[in-house]
Amino acid sequence: MGLLSSLPPHRRGGGWQWSFLDVVWAVFLLAVVVFLALVFTPRRGDPLSVARSGGAAAVPPCSATEVDLLPCEDPRRSSRLSREMNYYRERHCPARGEAPACLVPPPSGYRVPVPWPESLHKIWHDNMPYGKIAERKGHQGWMKHEGSYFIFPGGGTMFPDGAEQYIEKLSQYVPLKTGVLRTGLDMGCGVASFGGFLLKENIMTLSFAPRDSHKSQIQFALERGIPAFLLMLGTRRLPFPAQSFDFVHCSRCLIPFTAYNGSYLIEVDRLLRPGGYLIISGPPVRWKKQEKEWNELQVMAGALCYKLITVDGNTAIWKKPAEASCLPNQNEFGLDLCSTDDDPDEAWYFKLKKCVSKVSMVEEIAIGSIQRWPDRLSKPSARASLINNGVNLFEVDSQKWVRRVSYYKKSLGVKLGTTHIRNVMDMNAFFGGFATAIVSDPVWVMNVVPARKPLTLGVIYDRGLIGVYHDWCEPFSTYPRTYDLIHADAIDSLISDPISGTSRCDLFDVMLEMDRILRPEGTAVIRGSPDVIDKAAQVAQSIRWNAQVRDSEPESGGTGTEKILVAMKTFWKLPLTSQ
């Protein structure tokens, strides 16, 4: 009785009597419930919500202003970031859920690209209607606008008479035509004519440049069918393993190699294979008003025990020693070796170091010790032995992909070996077995090793192939419409934590990114467990792909453990129509 009498009058026995405060609280709670329902319940009229939840609703197109959407190289975001060491020009991706969830349209007038090898010399103007480079660099032989095409005479700022003549000049000092060298890095590459004309020498050069005032250097290179990547040397290591390139080339790349305590030259040293070559053409080599920088470059290269091969006009060539680093030694830059806890292969969002990385197996993988091309393609390098059971896994992987590629061509109708496919990406490359199996086709392959998986990319470079580290929960650093074939083995592993197995991002977002970088009428081949492939087929429908789910080859277990999605990206334009 005492308890009852202690209650407020409107709550003592009998019917409930509402106070004004009760009404206010009830309205507030109802509003909260409605708000949460709206936020977390997929709305029938929201195609993205339906598509993400496994429905087949069509994903809407992006606006016509987004034909060259680069989610991680967006000038609107970059303009707010620090200029120190070009930090603002590096990758800066939107937070999860902030990137535009739409299909990137092609520009008006887009058509299926000119096939390789004709594309080395000309591409359709309307596929990238940006004439700024042609206007500014036409007199240097970069490119010219002629009728319906952009024409590429093969020139560059430091070689206006053509890349072929320039390569002949370099060949006097660097063994570019003997099979000794296979992989190269071209820094600040322009439209990549240097790398393009080295292909006939069986040299695979990965060319890179940042997004800059010319806007589309790398897009032009990829449209031509030349290996290229959107990248900036700023505050972080480049996304490549240590000792990966047989030579590094800079033709007026304007990188201040000795600035910031020599951080950039130290990074070049990390990437350059022992016994490899460093070629710098243009500033500061014997350049007016850059005498101080030129002297510092020579002194720092000497501190690393690089041998100066020649200075020919404004071109300087050094050879890196084939043995272990000569450091520590007395040098005015204070260069010293990094501590033993530094892993020189760590290169995904890894800050540049001001010390020189210690590397293992220097002499075993040096130029002259590693086998010549093409023998190095099929033999496991010394670096493979650093991985548990690595040599055996290498052999098994190579044999597996020979069988699988044969199945792709004969049973799945994938147009490998034809003019339809030139630029290929392997999203989960491991040892590069897929790329090795198609090496005789007229293609090049960007081998991507997921950053959270074992760092096998060094073995891929030892084979004479190229590639990068990447995390597929983020967009890739390339322009839209730059690959003819995208291959994704075990796609569910690309979005899962390798230890816990929990999802880190969504299959829908990964396939939306694949659509962004795939050319119209390009092909996607996705492998995974049956339930994952079923979901991928639903996403494929929502992003306007023509897709079929097929059984895997008999050697892979047939129908029970794995399925393959083979899809073609349809050719549509704004307003939405099928071509």
Coordinates of C-alpha atoms in Angstrom, one line a residue:
M1 CA 0.0 0.0 0.0
G2 CA 2.9 2.3 0.8
L3 CA 4.4 1.6 -2.6
L4 CA 1.2 2.4 -4.4
S5 CA 0.8 5.6 -2.6
S6 CA 4.3 6.7 -3.5
L7 CA 3.4 6.7 -7.2
P8 CA 2.3 9.9 -9.0
P9 CA -1.5 10.4 -9.0
H10 CA -1.9 9.6 -12.7
R11 CA -0.2 6.2 -12.3
R12 CA -2.1 4.9 -9.2
G13 CA -4.3 2.0 -10.2
G14 CA -7.2 2.3 -12.7
G15 CA -6.7 3.5 -16.3
W16 CA -3.5 5.2 -17.5
Q17 CA -3.7 9.0 -17.4
W18 CA -1.3 10.7 -20.0
S19 CA 0.6 13.7 -18.9
F20 CA 2.0 16.2 -21.4
L21 CA 5.5 14.8 -20.7
D22 CA 4.4 11.2 -21.5
V23 CA 3.0 12.4 -24.9
V24 CA 6.3 14.2 -25.7
W25 CA 8.4 11.1 -24.9
A26 CA 6.0 8.8 -26.9
V27 CA 6.3 11.0 -30.0
F28 CA 10.1 11.1 -29.6
L29 CA 10.4 7.3 -29.4
L30 CA 8.1 6.8 -32.3
A31 CA 10.2 9.2 -34.4
V32 CA 13.4 7.3 -33.5
V33 CA 11.8 4.0 -34.5
V34 CA 10.7 5.4 -37.9
F35 CA 14.1 6.9 -38.5
L36 CA 16.0 3.7 -37.8
A37 CA 13.5 1.8 -40.0
L38 CA 14.2 4.2 -42.9
V39 CA 18.0 4.0 -42.5
F40 CA 18.4 0.2 -42.2
T41 CA 15.5 -1.2 -44.2
P42 CA 16.2 -1.5 -48.0
R43 CA 13.7 0.7 -49.7
R44 CA 11.8 -0.8 -52.6
G45 CA 12.6 2.2 -54.8
D46 CA 16.4 2.4 -54.0
P47 CA 18.2 0.3 -56.6
L48 CA 21.5 0.4 -54.7
S49 CA 20.0 -1.0 -51.6
V50 CA 18.4 -3.7 -53.5
A51 CA 21.5 -4.5 -55.4
R52 CA 23.7 -4.6 -52.3
S53 CA 21.3 -7.0 -50.6
G54 CA 21.5 -9.4 -53.5
G55 CA 18.6 -8.2 -55.6
A56 CA 18.9 -7.6 -59.4
A57 CA 17.9 -3.9 -59.4
A58 CA 19.9 -1.9 -62.0
V59 CA 22.7 0.3 -60.6
P60 CA 22.2 3.9 -61.9
P61 CA 24.8 5.5 -64.2
C62 CA 27.1 8.3 -63.0
S63 CA 26.7 11.7 -64.5
A64 CA 28.4 12.6 -67.8
T65 CA 30.9 14.6 -65.8
E66 CA 32.3 11.4 -64.2
V67 CA 33.5 9.7 -67.4
D68 CA 37.1 9.7 -66.0
L69 CA 36.2 9.0 -62.3
L70 CA 39.3 8.4 -60.2
P71 CA 38.0 7.8 -56.6
C72 CA 41.5 7.8 -55.0
E73 CA 43.0 10.6 -57.1
D74 CA 40.2 13.2 -56.8
P75 CA 41.5 16.8 -57.1
R76 CA 38.6 18.0 -55.0
R77 CA 39.9 16.0 -52.1
S78 CA 43.6 16.5 -52.9
S79 CA 43.4 20.3 -52.9
R80 CA 42.8 20.3 -49.2
L81 CA 45.9 18.2 -48.3
S82 CA 49.5 19.1 -47.6
R83 CA 51.8 20.0 -50.4
E84 CA 54.9 18.7 -48.5
M85 CA 56.7 16.0 -50.5
N86 CA 53.7 15.9 -52.9
Y87 CA 51.5 14.3 -50.3
Y88 CA 48.4 15.7 -51.9
R89 CA 49.1 14.0 -55.2
E90 CA 49.4 10.5 -53.7
R91 CA 46.4 8.1 -53.3
H92 CA 43.8 9.4 -50.9
C93 CA 40.7 7.2 -51.1
P94 CA 37.2 8.1 -49.9
A95 CA 35.9 6.4 -46.7
R96 CA 33.9 3.3 -47.2
G97 CA 30.5 4.2 -48.5
E98 CA 31.5 7.7 -49.7
A99 CA 32.6 6.7 -53.2
P100 CA 30.0 7.2 -55.9
A101 CA 28.0 4.0 -56.3
C102 CA 27.2 4.3 -59.9
L103 CA 28.3 3.0 -63.3
V104 CA 30.9 5.2 -65.0
P105 CA 29.7 6.0 -68.6
P106 CA 32.0 6.2 -71.6
P107 CA 32.5 9.6 -73.2
S108 CA 30.2 10.6 -76.1
G109 CA 31.6 9.1 -79.3
Y110 CA 33.5 6.3 -77.5
R111 CA 34.1 3.1 -79.6
V112 CA 35.9 -0.2 -79.1
P113 CA 39.7 0.7 -78.9
V114 CA 42.1 0.3 -81.8
P115 CA 43.6 -3.3 -81.5
W116 CA 47.2 -4.0 -80.7
P117 CA 49.8 -3.5 -82.2
E118 CA 48.2 -0.8 -84.3
S119 CA 47.2 1.0 -81.1
L120 CA 50.9 1.7 -80.3
H121 CA 50.8 4.3 -83.1
K122 CA 47.2 5.6 -83.0
I123 CA 44.0 5.6 -80.9
W124 CA 40.6 7.0 -81.3
H125 CA 40.4 10.7 -80.4
D126 CA 36.9 10.4 -79.0
N127 CA 37.8 7.7 -76.5
M128 CA 39.8 10.4 -74.7
P129 CA 39.0 13.8 -76.3
Y130 CA 41.8 15.7 -74.4
G131 CA 44.1 17.5 -76.7
K132 CA 46.2 19.4 -74.2
I133 CA 49.3 17.1 -74.5
A134 CA 49.0 17.2 -78.3
E135 CA 48.9 21.0 -78.2
R136 CA 51.8 21.4 -75.8
K137 CA 54.0 18.5 -76.7
G138 CA 53.3 17.9 -80.4
H139 CA 56.6 19.6 -81.4
Q140 CA 58.4 17.1 -79.3
G141 CA 56.8 14.1 -81.0
W142 CA 54.6 13.0 -78.1
M143 CA 51.3 12.9 -79.9
K144 CA 49.3 14.7 -82.6
H145 CA 45.6 15.1 -83.4
E146 CA 44.9 13.9 -87.0
G147 CA 41.3 13.5 -88.1
S148 CA 39.6 10.8 -85.9
Y149 CA 42.8 9.7 -84.3
F150 CA 45.6 10.7 -81.9
I151 CA 48.8 9.8 -83.6
F152 CA 52.0 8.8 -81.5
P153 CA 55.2 9.4 -83.4
G154 CA 57.1 7.9 -80.5
G155 CA 58.9 11.1 -79.3
G156 CA 59.5 12.6 -75.8
T157 CA 60.8 15.7 -74.3
M158 CA 64.4 14.3 -74.1
F159 CA 64.0 12.3 -77.3
P160 CA 62.0 14.4 -79.8
D161 CA 63.5 12.3 -82.7
G162 CA 61.8 9.2 -81.4
A163 CA 62.1 6.5 -78.7
E164 CA 63.7 4.1 -81.1
Q165 CA 66.7 6.4 -81.7
Y166 CA 66.9 7.1 -78.0
I167 CA 66.9 3.4 -77.2
E168 CA 69.7 2.8 -79.7
K169 CA 71.7 5.5 -77.9
L170 CA 71.1 3.9 -74.5
S171 CA 72.0 0.4 -75.9
Q172 CA 75.6 1.5 -76.3
Y173 CA 75.9 1.5 -72.4
V174 CA 73.0 -0.7 -71.2
P175 CA 72.3 -4.2 -72.5
L176 CA 68.8 -3.6 -73.7
K177 CA 68.9 -6.0 -76.5
T178 CA 70.6 -9.1 -75.1
G179 CA 68.0 -10.8 -72.9
V180 CA 70.0 -9.8 -69.8
L181 CA 67.4 -7.1 -68.8
R182 CA 63.7 -7.8 -68.6
T183 CA 61.8 -5.5 -66.2
G184 CA 62.0 -1.7 -66.2
L185 CA 60.4 1.1 -64.3
D186 CA 59.8 4.3 -66.2
M187 CA 59.2 7.2 -63.8
G188 CA 57.2 10.2 -65.0
C189 CA 56.6 8.5 -68.3
G190 CA 54.5 10.9 -70.4
V191 CA 52.5 8.8 -72.8
A192 CA 54.9 5.8 -72.3
S193 CA 56.5 5.7 -75.8
F194 CA 59.8 4.6 -74.2
G195 CA 58.2 1.6 -72.6
G196 CA 56.1 0.9 -75.7
F197 CA 59.1 0.7 -78.1
L198 CA 61.1 -1.5 -75.6
L199 CA 58.4 -4.2 -75.9
K200 CA 59.9 -5.5 -79.2
E201 CA 63.1 -6.1 -77.3
N202 CA 61.2 -8.4 -74.9
I203 CA 61.6 -5.8 -72.1
M204 CA 58.5 -5.2 -69.9
T205 CA 58.5 -1.6 -68.7
L206 CA 56.0 -0.5 -66.1
S207 CA 55.5 3.2 -66.8
F208 CA 53.9 5.5 -64.2
A209 CA 53.0 9.2 -63.8
P210 CA 50.6 11.1 -61.5
R211 CA 47.4 12.7 -62.4
D212 CA 48.5 16.2 -63.3
S213 CA 47.7 19.2 -65.5
H214 CA 47.9 17.0 -68.6
K215 CA 45.2 14.9 -67.0
S216 CA 45.4 11.7 -69.1
Q217 CA 49.0 10.6 -69.6
I218 CA 48.5 7.2 -68.1
Q219 CA 45.1 6.8 -69.7
F220 CA 46.7 7.5 -73.1
A221 CA 49.4 4.9 -72.4
L222 CA 46.9 2.2 -71.4
E223 CA 44.6 3.0 -74.4
R224 CA 47.7 2.4 -76.5
G225 CA 48.2 -1.1 -74.9
I226 CA 51.3 -0.2 -73.0
P227 CA 51.8 -1.2 -69.3
A228 CA 51.1 1.8 -67.1
F229 CA 50.0 2.8 -63.7
L230 CA 48.8 6.0 -62.0
L231 CA 51.3 6.8 -59.2
M232 CA 53.2 9.6 -57.4
L233 CA 56.5 9.4 -55.6
G234 CA 55.7 11.4 -52.5
T235 CA 55.8 10.4 -48.9
R236 CA 55.4 6.6 -49.3
R237 CA 57.2 3.7 -50.8
L238 CA 56.0 2.8 -54.3
P239 CA 53.8 -0.4 -54.2
F240 CA 56.5 -2.7 -55.5
P241 CA 58.8 -5.2 -53.8
A242 CA 62.5 -4.7 -53.2
Q243 CA 65.0 -5.6 -55.9
S244 CA 62.2 -5.8 -58.5
F245 CA 63.4 -3.8 -61.5
D246 CA 66.3 -4.5 -63.8
F247 CA 66.6 -0.8 -64.6
V248 CA 64.9 2.4 -63.5
H249 CA 64.5 5.2 -66.1
C250 CA 63.7 8.9 -65.7
S251 CA 63.4 11.1 -68.7
R252 CA 62.8 14.6 -67.5
C253 CA 60.7 13.1 -64.6
L254 CA 61.7 16.1 -62.5
I255 CA 62.0 14.0 -59.3
P256 CA 64.4 15.7 -56.8
F257 CA 66.3 12.6 -56.0
T258 CA 68.6 14.0 -53.3
A259 CA 66.0 16.1 -51.5
Y260 CA 64.6 15.2 -48.1
N261 CA 67.9 13.5 -47.1
G262 CA 68.0 11.6 -50.3
S263 CA 64.7 9.8 -49.6
Y264 CA 63.8 9.4 -53.3
L265 CA 67.1 8.0 -54.4
I266 CA 67.0 5.6 -51.4
E267 CA 63.6 4.4 -52.7
V268 CA 65.0 3.9 -56.2
D269 CA 67.8 1.9 -54.6
R270 CA 65.2 -0.3 -52.8
L271 CA 63.5 -1.1 -56.1
L272 CA 66.6 -1.6 -58.3
R273 CA 67.9 -5.2 -58.6
P274 CA 71.6 -5.7 -57.7
G275 CA 73.6 -5.1 -60.9
G276 CA 70.8 -3.1 -62.4
Y277 CA 70.9 0.3 -64.1
L278 CA 69.8 3.8 -63.2
I279 CA 69.2 6.0 -66.2
I280 CA 68.5 9.7 -65.7
S281 CA 67.9 11.9 -68.8
G282 CA 67.3 15.6 -68.3
P283 CA 67.5 17.7 -65.2
P284 CA 69.7 17.9 -63.2
V285 CA 72.2 16.1 -65.4
R286 CA 74.6 18.8 -66.7
W287 CA 71.6 21.2 -66.6
K288 CA 72.0 25.0 -66.4
K289 CA 71.3 26.5 -63.0
Q290 CA 71.1 23.0 -61.5
E291 CA 74.8 22.4 -60.9
K292 CA 74.4 22.0 -57.2
E293 CA 71.7 19.3 -57.6
W294 CA 73.8 17.5 -60.3
N295 CA 76.8 17.4 -58.0
E296 CA 74.7 16.1 -55.1
L297 CA 73.3 13.4 -57.3
Q298 CA 76.7 12.2 -58.3
V299 CA 78.0 12.3 -54.7
M300 CA 75.0 10.4 -53.3
A301 CA 75.1 7.7 -56.0
G302 CA 78.8 7.3 -55.1
A303 CA 77.9 6.9 -51.5
L304 CA 75.7 4.0 -52.5
C305 CA 78.7 2.6 -54.5
Y306 CA 77.0 3.0 -57.8
K307 CA 79.4 3.0 -60.8
L308 CA 78.9 5.9 -63.2
I309 CA 78.9 4.3 -66.6
T310 CA 78.6 7.4 -68.7
V311 CA 77.4 11.0 -69.0
D312 CA 76.3 11.4 -72.6
G313 CA 75.0 14.9 -73.1
N314 CA 72.1 15.3 -70.5
T315 CA 71.9 11.5 -69.9
A316 CA 73.7 9.8 -67.0
I317 CA 73.8 6.1 -66.5
W318 CA 74.9 4.3 -63.3
K319 CA 75.2 0.6 -62.5
K320 CA 74.2 -0.7 -59.0
P321 CA 76.7 -3.0 -57.4
A322 CA 75.8 -6.7 -57.7
E323 CA 77.0 -7.5 -54.2
A324 CA 75.6 -6.5 -50.8
S325 CA 75.5 -2.8 -49.9
C326 CA 78.8 -1.1 -49.2
L327 CA 77.2 0.8 -46.3
P328 CA 78.0 1.9 -43.7
N329 CA 80.7 4.1 -45.0
Q330 CA 81.7 7.7 -44.6
N331 CA 79.5 9.9 -46.7
E332 CA 78.2 13.5 -46.4
F333 CA 74.6 12.4 -46.6
G334 CA 74.9 10.3 -43.5
L335 CA 73.5 7.3 -45.3
D336 CA 73.3 4.1 -43.2
L337 CA 71.6 0.7 -43.3
C338 CA 68.1 0.3 -41.8
S339 CA 67.6 -1.9 -38.8
T340 CA 66.9 -5.6 -39.1
D341 CA 63.2 -5.1 -38.3
D342 CA 62.7 -3.2 -41.6
D343 CA 61.1 -5.4 -44.3
P344 CA 62.1 -4.0 -47.6
D345 CA 59.2 -5.7 -49.3
E346 CA 56.6 -3.9 -47.2
A347 CA 55.2 -1.2 -49.6
W348 CA 51.5 -0.7 -49.1
Y349 CA 50.9 2.7 -47.4
F350 CA 54.4 2.4 -46.0
K351 CA 56.3 5.6 -45.3
L352 CA 59.6 6.3 -47.0
K353 CA 62.6 5.6 -44.9
K354 CA 65.8 7.7 -44.7
C355 CA 67.9 4.6 -44.4
V356 CA 69.0 2.0 -47.0
S357 CA 67.1 -1.3 -46.7
K358 CA 69.1 -4.5 -46.0
V359 CA 68.1 -7.2 -48.5
S360 CA 68.6 -10.9 -48.6
M361 CA 69.9 -13.1 -51.5
V362 CA 71.6 -10.2 -53.2
E363 CA 74.0 -12.2 -55.3
E364 CA 71.5 -14.9 -56.1
I365 CA 69.0 -12.6 -57.8
A366 CA 71.5 -10.0 -59.2
I367 CA 71.7 -9.2 -62.9
G368 CA 74.1 -11.8 -64.3
S369 CA 73.1 -14.4 -61.7
I370 CA 69.4 -14.6 -62.3
Q371 CA 68.5 -16.4 -65.5
R372 CA 68.0 -14.5 -68.8
W373 CA 64.6 -14.1 -70.4
P374 CA 62.7 -16.3 -71.1
D375 CA 64.4 -19.0 -69.0
R376 CA 63.7 -17.0 -65.8
L377 CA 59.9 -17.3 -66.5
S378 CA 59.7 -21.0 -65.8
K379 CA 62.3 -21.5 -63.1
P380 CA 61.6 -20.7 -59.4
S381 CA 64.1 -18.0 -58.2
A382 CA 66.0 -18.1 -55.0
R383 CA 63.4 -15.8 -53.5
A384 CA 60.7 -18.5 -53.9
S385 CA 62.7 -20.6 -51.4
L386 CA 62.0 -18.0 -48.7
I387 CA 58.3 -19.0 -48.7
N388 CA 57.3 -22.1 -46.8
N389 CA 57.3 -24.9 -49.4
G390 CA 57.7 -22.2 -52.0
V391 CA 59.5 -24.1 -54.7
N392 CA 56.9 -26.9 -54.8
L393 CA 54.0 -24.4 -54.7
F394 CA 55.7 -22.5 -57.6
E395 CA 55.7 -25.7 -59.8
V396 CA 52.1 -26.7 -58.8
D397 CA 50.8 -23.2 -59.5
S398 CA 52.5 -23.1 -62.9
Q399 CA 51.1 -26.4 -64.0
K400 CA 47.6 -25.6 -62.7
W401 CA 47.3 -22.4 -64.7
V402 CA 48.4 -24.1 -68.0
R403 CA 45.4 -26.4 -67.6
R404 CA 43.0 -23.7 -66.5
V405 CA 43.9 -21.3 -69.3
S406 CA 43.4 -24.1 -71.9
Y407 CA 40.0 -24.6 -70.4
Y408 CA 39.2 -20.9 -70.6
K409 CA 40.0 -20.8 -74.3
K410 CA 38.5 -24.1 -75.4
S411 CA 35.5 -24.5 -73.2
L412 CA 34.6 -21.0 -71.8
G413 CA 35.1 -19.0 -75.0
V414 CA 37.5 -16.4 -73.4
K415 CA 39.1 -14.6 -76.3
L416 CA 42.7 -14.8 -75.1
G417 CA 45.2 -14.9 -78.0
T418 CA 43.0 -12.7 -80.2
T419 CA 43.0 -9.0 -80.9
H420 CA 40.1 -8.5 -78.5
I421 CA 42.3 -8.7 -75.5
R422 CA 45.5 -6.7 -74.9
N423 CA 45.5 -5.2 -71.3
V424 CA 45.0 -8.0 -68.7
M425 CA 44.7 -7.7 -64.9
D426 CA 45.1 -10.7 -62.5
M427 CA 43.5 -9.5 -59.2
N428 CA 44.9 -12.3 -57.1
A429 CA 48.2 -13.3 -58.8
F430 CA 50.1 -15.3 -56.2
F431 CA 53.2 -16.5 -58.2
G432 CA 52.0 -15.2 -61.5
G433 CA 51.0 -18.6 -62.9
F434 CA 48.1 -17.2 -64.9
A435 CA 50.3 -14.5 -66.6
T436 CA 52.9 -17.2 -67.4
A437 CA 50.3 -19.4 -69.0
I438 CA 49.3 -16.6 -71.5
V439 CA 52.8 -15.2 -72.1
S440 CA 52.8 -16.2 -75.7
D441 CA 49.5 -14.3 -76.4
P442 CA 49.7 -10.7 -77.5
V443 CA 48.9 -9.4 -74.0
W444 CA 50.6 -7.9 -71.0
V445 CA 49.4 -8.7 -67.4
M446 CA 49.2 -6.5 -64.4
N447 CA 49.8 -9.0 -61.6
V448 CA 48.1 -7.7 -58.4
V449 CA 49.2 -9.3 -55.1
P450 CA 46.7 -8.3 -52.3
A451 CA 48.5 -6.4 -49.6
R452 CA 47.2 -8.6 -46.8
K453 CA 48.3 -11.8 -48.4
P454 CA 51.9 -13.3 -48.5
L455 CA 54.2 -10.9 -50.3
T456 CA 54.9 -13.1 -53.3
L457 CA 55.3 -10.2 -55.7
G458 CA 59.1 -10.4 -55.7
V459 CA 58.9 -13.9 -57.2
I460 CA 56.7 -12.5 -59.9
Y461 CA 59.3 -9.9 -60.8
D462 CA 62.1 -12.6 -60.7
R463 CA 60.1 -14.4 -63.4
G464 CA 60.3 -11.3 -65.6
L465 CA 56.7 -10.2 -65.0
I466 CA 55.3 -7.0 -63.5
G467 CA 52.7 -6.1 -60.9
V468 CA 51.7 -4.1 -57.9
Y469 CA 50.5 -4.5 -54.3
H470 CA 46.9 -3.5 -53.7
D471 CA 44.0 -3.8 -51.3
W472 CA 40.7 -4.6 -53.1
C473 CA 38.7 -2.9 -50.4
E474 CA 39.9 0.3 -52.1
P475 CA 39.6 1.5 -55.7
F476 CA 42.6 0.7 -58.0
S477 CA 44.9 3.5 -59.3
T478 CA 43.9 3.6 -62.9
Y479 CA 41.5 5.4 -65.2
P480 CA 38.1 3.9 -66.3
R481 CA 38.0 1.6 -69.3
T482 CA 41.7 0.6 -69.2
Y483 CA 41.6 -3.3 -69.1
D484 CA 40.2 -5.7 -71.7
L485 CA 40.2 -8.8 -69.3
I486 CA 40.0 -8.9 -65.5
H487 CA 40.7 -12.2 -63.9
A488 CA 39.8 -12.8 -60.2
D489 CA 40.7 -16.1 -58.7
A490 CA 39.1 -16.9 -55.3
I491 CA 37.4 -13.6 -55.2
D492 CA 35.9 -14.1 -51.8
S493 CA 39.5 -14.1 -50.3
L494 CA 40.1 -10.6 -51.7
I495 CA 37.4 -9.1 -49.4
S496 CA 38.0 -11.3 -46.3
D497 CA 40.5 -11.0 -43.4
P498 CA 43.1 -13.8 -44.1
I499 CA 43.2 -14.8 -40.4
S500 CA 39.6 -14.4 -39.1
G501 CA 37.9 -15.0 -42.4
T502 CA 35.4 -12.1 -41.7
S503 CA 34.4 -9.8 -44.5
R504 CA 36.3 -6.5 -44.7
C505 CA 34.2 -5.1 -47.6
D506 CA 31.4 -6.0 -49.9
L507 CA 31.5 -8.1 -53.2
F508 CA 29.2 -5.5 -54.7
D509 CA 31.8 -2.7 -54.3
V510 CA 34.6 -4.8 -55.7
M511 CA 32.6 -5.7 -58.8
L512 CA 31.5 -2.1 -59.2
E513 CA 35.2 -1.2 -59.3
M514 CA 35.9 -3.9 -61.8
D515 CA 33.2 -2.4 -64.0
R516 CA 34.9 1.0 -63.7
I517 CA 38.2 -0.2 -65.0
L518 CA 36.9 -2.7 -67.5
R519 CA 36.5 -1.6 -71.1
P520 CA 33.1 -1.8 -72.8
E521 CA 32.8 -5.3 -74.3
G522 CA 35.6 -6.4 -72.0
T523 CA 35.6 -9.7 -70.2
A524 CA 35.6 -10.6 -66.5
V525 CA 36.4 -14.1 -65.3
I526 CA 35.6 -14.7 -61.6
R527 CA 36.3 -17.9 -59.7
G528 CA 34.9 -18.8 -56.3
S529 CA 32.7 -21.0 -54.2
P530 CA 29.2 -21.7 -55.6
D531 CA 27.5 -19.4 -53.1
V532 CA 29.9 -16.5 -53.8
I533 CA 29.5 -17.0 -57.6
D534 CA 25.7 -17.0 -57.3
K535 CA 25.9 -13.6 -55.5
A536 CA 28.4 -12.4 -58.1
A537 CA 25.9 -13.4 -60.9
Q538 CA 23.3 -11.2 -59.2
V539 CA 25.6 -8.3 -59.0
A540 CA 26.6 -8.8 -62.6
Q541 CA 23.0 -8.4 -63.6
S542 CA 22.6 -5.2 -61.6
I543 CA 25.7 -3.6 -63.3
R544 CA 24.6 -4.6 -66.8
W545 CA 27.0 -7.4 -67.5
N546 CA 26.0 -10.4 -69.7
A547 CA 27.1 -13.2 -67.4
Q548 CA 27.1 -17.0 -67.3
V549 CA 27.9 -19.3 -64.4
R550 CA 30.0 -22.3 -65.6
D551 CA 31.5 -25.3 -63.9
S552 CA 35.2 -25.3 -63.2
E553 CA 37.6 -27.5 -65.2
P554 CA 37.5 -31.2 -64.0
E555 CA 41.0 -31.0 -62.5
S556 CA 39.8 -28.3 -60.1
G557 CA 37.0 -30.5 -58.6
G558 CA 34.2 -30.0 -61.1
T559 CA 30.9 -28.7 -60.0
G560 CA 31.0 -29.2 -56.2
T561 CA 33.7 -26.9 -54.8
E562 CA 34.1 -24.0 -57.3
K563 CA 32.2 -22.2 -60.0
I564 CA 33.4 -19.7 -62.7
L565 CA 31.5 -16.6 -63.7
V566 CA 32.3 -15.5 -67.3
A567 CA 30.9 -12.0 -68.1
M568 CA 31.0 -9.4 -70.8
K569 CA 30.6 -5.7 -69.9
T570 CA 27.9 -4.4 -72.2
F571 CA 28.4 -1.3 -74.3
W572 CA 26.0 1.4 -73.2
K573 CA 26.0 5.2 -73.4
L574 CA 24.1 8.1 -71.8
P575 CA 21.2 8.2 -72.0
L576 CA 21.1 4.5 -71.1
T577 CA 20.9 2.4 -74.2
S578 CA 22.5 -0.8 -75.4
Q579 CA 24.7 -0.7 -78.4

